[in-house]
């Protein structure tokens, strides 16, 4: 009986020590903030310079909404559906990833959902964009964004589609 009492008290003490406290949350929060600050150190590297070259603007869409247009230097990722010289001025992006595996996964899901021309483009960093189509003019790209948003495939997207524009040289 005495052993049972000792075991019960030890178990209660150990279980009480496992509780999450405000101090634990504060420590995790501070680690996350420190990680963000470490990421901002990238701005002084070549990758930061590439990021700073990106420009963003907003355009009105035919359906009354707006779409973001980002001008950024990218190249087609080898073996993912297209070559860089075949990329036109405006490209409709439906997802972006740091890992090529994740980009390839989304590309395959989009192909299965009726976007056979989906391909992947990458920045110098590299950061991988999954693109459903490449177009010579902005109106065609806007139409593609609207059609994508109204399709069943929109349910598998990871971000709101935007238009990636080749920067002027």
mmCIF file of C-alpha atoms in Angstrom:
data_model
loop_
_atom_site.group_PDB
_atom_site.id
_atom_site.type_symbol
_atom_site.label_atom_id
_atom_site.label_comp_id
_atom_site.label_asym_id
_atom_site.label_seq_id
_atom_site.Cartn_x
_atom_site.Cartn_y
_atom_site.Cartn_z
ATOM 1 C CA UNK A 1 0.000 0.000 0.000
ATOM 2 C CA UNK A 2 2.818 2.369 0.918
ATOM 3 C CA UNK A 3 4.557 1.628 -2.411
ATOM 4 C CA UNK A 4 1.367 2.423 -4.290
ATOM 5 C CA UNK A 5 1.119 5.766 -2.495
ATOM 6 C CA UNK A 6 4.757 6.629 -3.335
ATOM 7 C CA UNK A 7 4.285 5.659 -6.978
ATOM 8 C CA UNK A 8 1.102 7.760 -7.203
ATOM 9 C CA UNK A 9 2.830 10.828 -5.734
ATOM 10 C CA UNK A 10 5.813 10.411 -8.093
ATOM 11 C CA UNK A 11 3.512 10.095 -11.105
ATOM 12 C CA UNK A 12 1.526 13.193 -10.103
ATOM 13 C CA UNK A 13 4.753 15.175 -9.657
ATOM 14 C CA UNK A 14 6.111 14.097 -13.048
ATOM 15 C CA UNK A 15 2.845 14.824 -14.849
ATOM 16 C CA UNK A 16 2.655 18.271 -13.258
ATOM 17 C CA UNK A 17 6.177 19.042 -14.448
ATOM 18 C CA UNK A 18 5.202 18.357 -18.076
ATOM 19 C CA UNK A 19 2.627 21.141 -18.231
ATOM 20 C CA UNK A 20 3.230 23.870 -20.768
ATOM 21 C CA UNK A 21 3.830 27.164 -19.066
ATOM 22 C CA UNK A 22 3.939 30.769 -20.140
ATOM 23 C CA UNK A 23 7.719 30.608 -19.836
ATOM 24 C CA UNK A 24 7.830 27.763 -22.367
ATOM 25 C CA UNK A 25 5.714 29.754 -24.813
ATOM 26 C CA UNK A 26 7.874 32.843 -24.287
ATOM 27 C CA UNK A 27 11.058 30.854 -24.972
ATOM 28 C CA UNK A 28 9.623 29.379 -28.182
ATOM 29 C CA UNK A 29 8.448 32.825 -29.304
ATOM 30 C CA UNK A 30 11.875 34.351 -28.707
ATOM 31 C CA UNK A 31 13.534 31.551 -30.692
ATOM 32 C CA UNK A 32 11.151 32.179 -33.599
ATOM 33 C CA UNK A 33 11.902 35.919 -33.551
ATOM 34 C CA UNK A 34 15.647 35.219 -33.460
ATOM 35 C CA UNK A 35 15.207 32.922 -36.473
ATOM 36 C CA UNK A 36 13.462 35.681 -38.402
ATOM 37 C CA UNK A 37 16.252 38.104 -37.579
ATOM 38 C CA UNK A 38 18.796 35.537 -38.792
ATOM 39 C CA UNK A 39 16.848 35.228 -42.043
ATOM 40 C CA UNK A 40 17.027 38.984 -42.516
ATOM 41 C CA UNK A 41 20.820 38.603 -42.627
ATOM 42 C CA UNK A 42 20.244 37.111 -46.094
ATOM 43 C CA UNK A 43 19.491 40.635 -47.319
ATOM 44 C CA UNK A 44 23.207 41.410 -47.298
ATOM 45 C CA UNK A 45 24.023 38.371 -49.469
ATOM 46 C CA UNK A 46 23.699 37.871 -53.211
ATOM 47 C CA UNK A 47 20.281 36.294 -52.608
ATOM 48 C CA UNK A 48 19.113 39.445 -50.847
ATOM 49 C CA UNK A 49 20.241 41.519 -53.812
ATOM 50 C CA UNK A 50 18.256 39.242 -56.129
ATOM 51 C CA UNK A 51 15.176 39.588 -53.893
ATOM 52 C CA UNK A 52 15.523 43.364 -53.898
ATOM 53 C CA UNK A 53 15.470 43.373 -57.699
ATOM 54 C CA UNK A 54 11.915 42.019 -57.651
ATOM 55 C CA UNK A 55 9.204 44.592 -58.251
ATOM 56 C CA UNK A 56 5.549 44.180 -57.352
ATOM 57 C CA UNK A 57 2.498 46.000 -58.684
ATOM 58 C CA UNK A 58 -1.243 45.389 -58.713
ATOM 59 C CA UNK A 59 -3.546 45.383 -61.740
ATOM 60 C CA UNK A 60 -7.322 45.350 -62.063
ATOM 61 C CA UNK A 61 -8.872 42.087 -63.221
ATOM 62 C CA UNK A 62 -11.840 41.691 -65.619
ATOM 63 C CA UNK A 63 -13.954 40.213 -62.790
ATOM 64 C CA UNK A 64 -13.544 43.366 -60.684
ATOM 65 C CA UNK A 65 -10.811 42.027 -58.423
ATOM 66 C CA UNK A 66 -7.097 42.676 -58.504
ATOM 67 C CA UNK A 67 -4.032 40.551 -59.222
ATOM 68 C CA UNK A 68 -0.437 40.964 -58.235
ATOM 69 C CA UNK A 69 2.256 41.181 -60.894
ATOM 70 C CA UNK A 70 5.819 40.445 -59.813
ATOM 71 C CA UNK A 71 8.724 41.175 -62.109
ATOM 72 C CA UNK A 72 11.610 38.869 -61.232
ATOM 73 C CA UNK A 73 14.414 37.096 -63.044
ATOM 74 C CA UNK A 74 13.693 33.351 -63.266
ATOM 75 C CA UNK A 75 14.683 30.449 -65.448
ATOM 76 C CA UNK A 76 12.841 27.251 -66.270
ATOM 77 C CA UNK A 77 13.885 24.361 -64.042
ATOM 78 C CA UNK A 78 15.505 21.578 -66.056
ATOM 79 C CA UNK A 79 13.252 18.613 -66.787
ATOM 80 C CA UNK A 80 10.032 20.202 -65.572
ATOM 81 C CA UNK A 81 8.149 20.861 -68.772
ATOM 82 C CA UNK A 82 9.657 23.842 -70.611
ATOM 83 C CA UNK A 83 12.915 25.607 -71.426
ATOM 84 C CA UNK A 84 13.696 29.192 -70.463
ATOM 85 C CA UNK A 85 13.654 30.401 -74.068
ATOM 86 C CA UNK A 86 10.022 29.201 -74.386
ATOM 87 C CA UNK A 87 8.854 31.293 -71.413
ATOM 88 C CA UNK A 88 6.857 34.293 -72.599
ATOM 89 C CA UNK A 89 6.460 37.719 -70.955
ATOM 90 C CA UNK A 90 3.684 36.819 -68.459
ATOM 91 C CA UNK A 91 3.491 33.603 -66.420
ATOM 92 C CA UNK A 92 0.676 32.576 -64.062
ATOM 93 C CA UNK A 93 2.117 31.247 -60.799
ATOM 94 C CA UNK A 94 -0.018 29.096 -58.507
ATOM 95 C CA UNK A 95 2.554 28.117 -55.883
ATOM 96 C CA UNK A 96 6.047 28.790 -54.631
ATOM 97 C CA UNK A 97 8.415 26.549 -52.678
ATOM 98 C CA UNK A 98 11.914 26.363 -51.261
ATOM 99 C CA UNK A 99 12.020 22.624 -51.982
ATOM 100 C CA UNK A 100 11.970 21.329 -55.568
ATOM 101 C CA UNK A 101 10.213 18.146 -54.391
ATOM 102 C CA UNK A 102 7.207 20.191 -53.204
ATOM 103 C CA UNK A 103 7.089 22.164 -56.450
ATOM 104 C CA UNK A 104 7.167 18.941 -58.486
ATOM 105 C CA UNK A 105 4.359 17.538 -56.363
ATOM 106 C CA UNK A 106 2.113 20.551 -56.990
ATOM 107 C CA UNK A 107 3.015 20.520 -60.693
ATOM 108 C CA UNK A 108 1.916 16.876 -60.959
ATOM 109 C CA UNK A 109 -1.356 17.575 -59.140
ATOM 110 C CA UNK A 110 -2.032 20.473 -61.529
ATOM 111 C CA UNK A 111 -1.277 18.283 -64.551
ATOM 112 C CA UNK A 112 -3.722 15.699 -63.187
ATOM 113 C CA UNK A 113 -6.300 18.480 -62.680
ATOM 114 C CA UNK A 114 -6.195 19.551 -66.327
ATOM 115 C CA UNK A 115 -3.161 21.825 -66.647
ATOM 116 C CA UNK A 116 -0.830 19.717 -68.840
ATOM 117 C CA UNK A 117 1.444 22.660 -69.629
ATOM 118 C CA UNK A 118 2.291 23.322 -65.958
ATOM 119 C CA UNK A 119 6.013 23.783 -65.379
ATOM 120 C CA UNK A 120 8.480 24.990 -62.763
ATOM 121 C CA UNK A 121 10.704 28.070 -62.869
ATOM 122 C CA UNK A 122 13.329 29.019 -60.308
ATOM 123 C CA UNK A 123 15.067 32.110 -59.012
ATOM 124 C CA UNK A 124 18.812 32.299 -58.389
ATOM 125 C CA UNK A 125 18.231 31.588 -54.697
ATOM 126 C CA UNK A 126 16.702 28.983 -55.704
ATOM 127 C CA UNK A 127 13.034 29.437 -55.005
ATOM 128 C CA UNK A 128 10.691 27.370 -57.178
ATOM 129 C CA UNK A 129 7.508 28.720 -58.780
ATOM 130 C CA UNK A 130 4.860 26.373 -60.187
ATOM 131 C CA UNK A 131 3.451 27.974 -63.325
ATOM 132 C CA UNK A 132 0.267 26.872 -65.121
ATOM 133 C CA UNK A 133 0.814 28.869 -68.292
ATOM 134 C CA UNK A 134 2.994 31.372 -70.105
ATOM 135 C CA UNK A 135 1.446 34.180 -72.188
ATOM 136 C CA UNK A 136 2.638 36.926 -74.560
ATOM 137 C CA UNK A 137 0.333 39.638 -73.198
ATOM 138 C CA UNK A 138 -1.126 40.697 -69.878
ATOM 139 C CA UNK A 139 -4.792 40.283 -70.869
ATOM 140 C CA UNK A 140 -4.275 36.583 -71.629
ATOM 141 C CA UNK A 141 -2.525 36.113 -68.281
ATOM 142 C CA UNK A 142 -5.376 37.877 -66.463
ATOM 143 C CA UNK A 143 -7.881 35.595 -68.206
ATOM 144 C CA UNK A 144 -5.847 32.555 -67.116
ATOM 145 C CA UNK A 145 -5.804 33.741 -63.481
ATOM 146 C CA UNK A 146 -9.590 34.210 -63.513
ATOM 147 C CA UNK A 147 -10.148 30.815 -65.147
ATOM 148 C CA UNK A 148 -7.876 29.128 -62.606
ATOM 149 C CA UNK A 149 -9.651 30.781 -59.668
ATOM 150 C CA UNK A 150 -12.992 29.522 -61.043
ATOM 151 C CA UNK A 151 -11.748 25.970 -61.659
ATOM 152 C CA UNK A 152 -11.772 22.940 -59.393
ATOM 153 C CA UNK A 153 -7.969 22.969 -59.519
ATOM 154 C CA UNK A 154 -7.995 26.155 -57.409
ATOM 155 C CA UNK A 155 -8.725 23.976 -54.390
ATOM 156 C CA UNK A 156 -5.215 22.460 -54.607
ATOM 157 C CA UNK A 157 -3.300 25.718 -54.884
ATOM 158 C CA UNK A 158 -0.978 26.801 -52.127
ATOM 159 C CA UNK A 159 -1.126 30.555 -52.697
ATOM 160 C CA UNK A 160 -3.312 33.021 -54.513
ATOM 161 C CA UNK A 161 -2.230 32.963 -58.133
ATOM 162 C CA UNK A 162 -0.154 35.874 -59.315
ATOM 163 C CA UNK A 163 1.442 36.907 -62.582
ATOM 164 C CA UNK A 164 5.202 36.650 -62.913
ATOM 165 C CA UNK A 165 6.536 39.068 -65.504
ATOM 166 C CA UNK A 166 9.905 38.935 -67.191
ATOM 167 C CA UNK A 167 11.713 42.096 -66.075
ATOM 168 C CA UNK A 168 12.695 44.645 -68.657
ATOM 169 C CA UNK A 169 16.413 44.478 -69.377
#
